[in-house]
């Protein structure tokens, strides 16, 4: 189970991720591109979208989404609004921190500028040159 404080900590631990001011809703972006956000649903087709507590959307590849939906429907789901969109809906009370951290990291890698991903990978692998340049 992941609470909102843990979600916030995990998301903001990623390089250059910021929490967007969304009022009661959560949104985490890397350079303006959303990696995770609060899930809003309609009670019926013409109703306005309302916040669903304990559920977030996390950006992912469509192939990853299909695999997650099939492998773990207790943790991941989809709805008509998200069908075909590269994001999966996550039940926070059914997922652990390590799995959510992995999903958020994948989302970050998809949306962060490639130069930033390359630089962070180089820093983590210790491949920076003495002058700070990266191969």
Coordinates of C-alpha atoms in Angstrom, one line a residue:
X1 CA 0.0 0.0 0.0
X2 CA 1.2 3.5 -0.9
X3 CA -0.1 6.6 0.7
X4 CA 0.0 10.1 -0.9
X5 CA 3.1 11.1 1.1
X6 CA 5.0 8.1 -0.3
X7 CA 3.7 8.8 -3.8
X8 CA 4.9 12.4 -3.5
X9 CA 8.3 11.3 -2.1
X10 CA 8.8 8.7 -4.9
X11 CA 7.9 11.1 -7.7
X12 CA 9.9 14.0 -6.5
X13 CA 13.0 11.9 -6.0
X14 CA 13.2 11.6 -9.8
X15 CA 15.5 14.2 -11.5
X16 CA 13.7 17.5 -12.4
X17 CA 10.3 16.2 -11.4
X18 CA 8.0 18.9 -10.0
X19 CA 4.6 18.7 -8.4
X20 CA 2.2 20.8 -10.4
X21 CA -0.2 23.0 -8.4
X22 CA -3.5 21.3 -9.0
X23 CA -5.4 22.1 -5.8
X24 CA -6.7 18.8 -4.3
X25 CA -5.4 16.9 -7.3
X26 CA -1.9 15.6 -7.7
X27 CA 0.2 16.0 -10.8
X28 CA 3.9 15.3 -11.3
X29 CA 5.8 16.6 -14.4
X30 CA 9.2 16.5 -15.8
X31 CA 9.8 19.6 -17.8
X32 CA 6.1 20.2 -18.3
X33 CA 5.3 16.6 -19.3
X34 CA 3.0 14.6 -17.0
X35 CA 4.4 11.4 -15.6
X36 CA 1.6 10.8 -13.0
X37 CA -1.6 12.5 -12.0
X38 CA -4.8 12.1 -10.1
X39 CA -7.5 10.0 -11.6
X40 CA -10.8 11.8 -12.4
X41 CA -13.8 9.7 -13.4
X42 CA -17.4 10.4 -14.3
X43 CA -20.3 9.0 -12.3
X44 CA -22.3 8.8 -15.5
X45 CA -21.5 9.9 -19.1
X46 CA -22.7 13.6 -18.8
X47 CA -21.4 14.2 -15.3
X48 CA -18.3 16.2 -14.7
X49 CA -15.1 14.3 -13.8
X50 CA -14.5 14.0 -10.1
X51 CA -11.4 13.0 -8.2
X52 CA -11.2 9.3 -7.3
X53 CA -9.2 9.0 -4.0
X54 CA -6.5 6.3 -4.0
X55 CA -6.1 6.0 -7.7
X56 CA -3.5 7.7 -10.0
X57 CA -2.7 7.5 -13.7
X58 CA 0.9 6.8 -14.6
X59 CA 2.3 7.3 -18.1
X60 CA 3.7 4.1 -19.7
X61 CA 4.2 2.4 -23.0
X62 CA 1.0 0.9 -24.5
X63 CA 2.7 -2.6 -24.5
X64 CA 3.5 -2.2 -20.8
X65 CA 0.0 -1.1 -20.1
X66 CA -1.5 -4.2 -21.8
X67 CA 0.9 -6.5 -19.8
X68 CA 0.1 -4.8 -16.5
X69 CA -3.7 -5.0 -17.1
X70 CA -3.5 -8.7 -17.9
X71 CA -1.0 -9.6 -15.2
X72 CA -2.3 -7.7 -12.2
X73 CA -5.9 -6.5 -12.6
X74 CA -6.1 -6.1 -8.8
X75 CA -3.5 -3.3 -9.0
X76 CA -4.0 -1.8 -12.5
X77 CA -7.1 -1.0 -14.6
X78 CA -8.3 1.1 -17.5
X79 CA -11.5 3.0 -18.3
X80 CA -13.1 4.3 -21.5
X81 CA -11.3 7.7 -21.1
X82 CA -7.8 6.1 -20.9
X83 CA -8.4 3.2 -23.4
X84 CA -5.8 3.6 -26.1
X85 CA -3.9 6.3 -24.1
X86 CA -0.4 5.4 -22.9
X87 CA -1.1 5.6 -19.2
X88 CA -2.3 3.0 -16.7
X89 CA -4.6 3.5 -13.7
X90 CA -3.0 2.4 -10.4
X91 CA -4.8 1.4 -7.2
X92 CA -2.5 2.8 -4.5
X93 CA -3.9 0.5 -1.8
X94 CA -2.9 -2.5 -3.8
X95 CA 0.6 -1.6 -4.9
X96 CA 3.9 -1.5 -3.0
X97 CA 6.4 1.3 -3.0
X98 CA 9.0 -0.6 -5.0
X99 CA 6.6 -1.4 -7.8
X100 CA 5.3 2.1 -8.0
X101 CA 8.8 3.5 -7.9
X102 CA 9.6 1.4 -10.9
X103 CA 6.5 2.6 -12.8
X104 CA 7.3 6.2 -12.0
X105 CA 10.9 5.7 -13.2
X106 CA 9.8 4.2 -16.4
X107 CA 7.4 7.1 -17.0
X108 CA 10.2 9.6 -16.3
X109 CA 12.4 7.8 -18.8
X110 CA 9.7 8.0 -21.4
X111 CA 9.1 11.7 -21.0
X112 CA 12.3 13.3 -19.8
X113 CA 14.5 14.8 -22.5
X114 CA 16.9 12.2 -23.9
X115 CA 19.9 14.3 -23.0
X116 CA 18.8 14.4 -19.4
X117 CA 18.2 10.7 -19.3
X118 CA 21.7 10.1 -20.8
X119 CA 23.3 12.5 -18.3
X120 CA 21.6 10.9 -15.3
X121 CA 22.5 7.4 -16.6
X122 CA 26.1 8.5 -17.0
X123 CA 26.2 10.0 -13.5
X124 CA 24.8 6.8 -12.0
X125 CA 27.3 4.6 -13.9
X126 CA 30.2 6.9 -13.1
X127 CA 31.1 7.5 -16.7
X128 CA 31.4 11.2 -16.6
X129 CA 34.8 12.5 -17.8
X130 CA 37.0 14.5 -15.4
X131 CA 35.9 17.7 -17.1
X132 CA 32.2 16.9 -16.5
X133 CA 31.4 15.8 -20.1
X134 CA 29.6 12.6 -20.7
X135 CA 30.4 10.2 -23.5

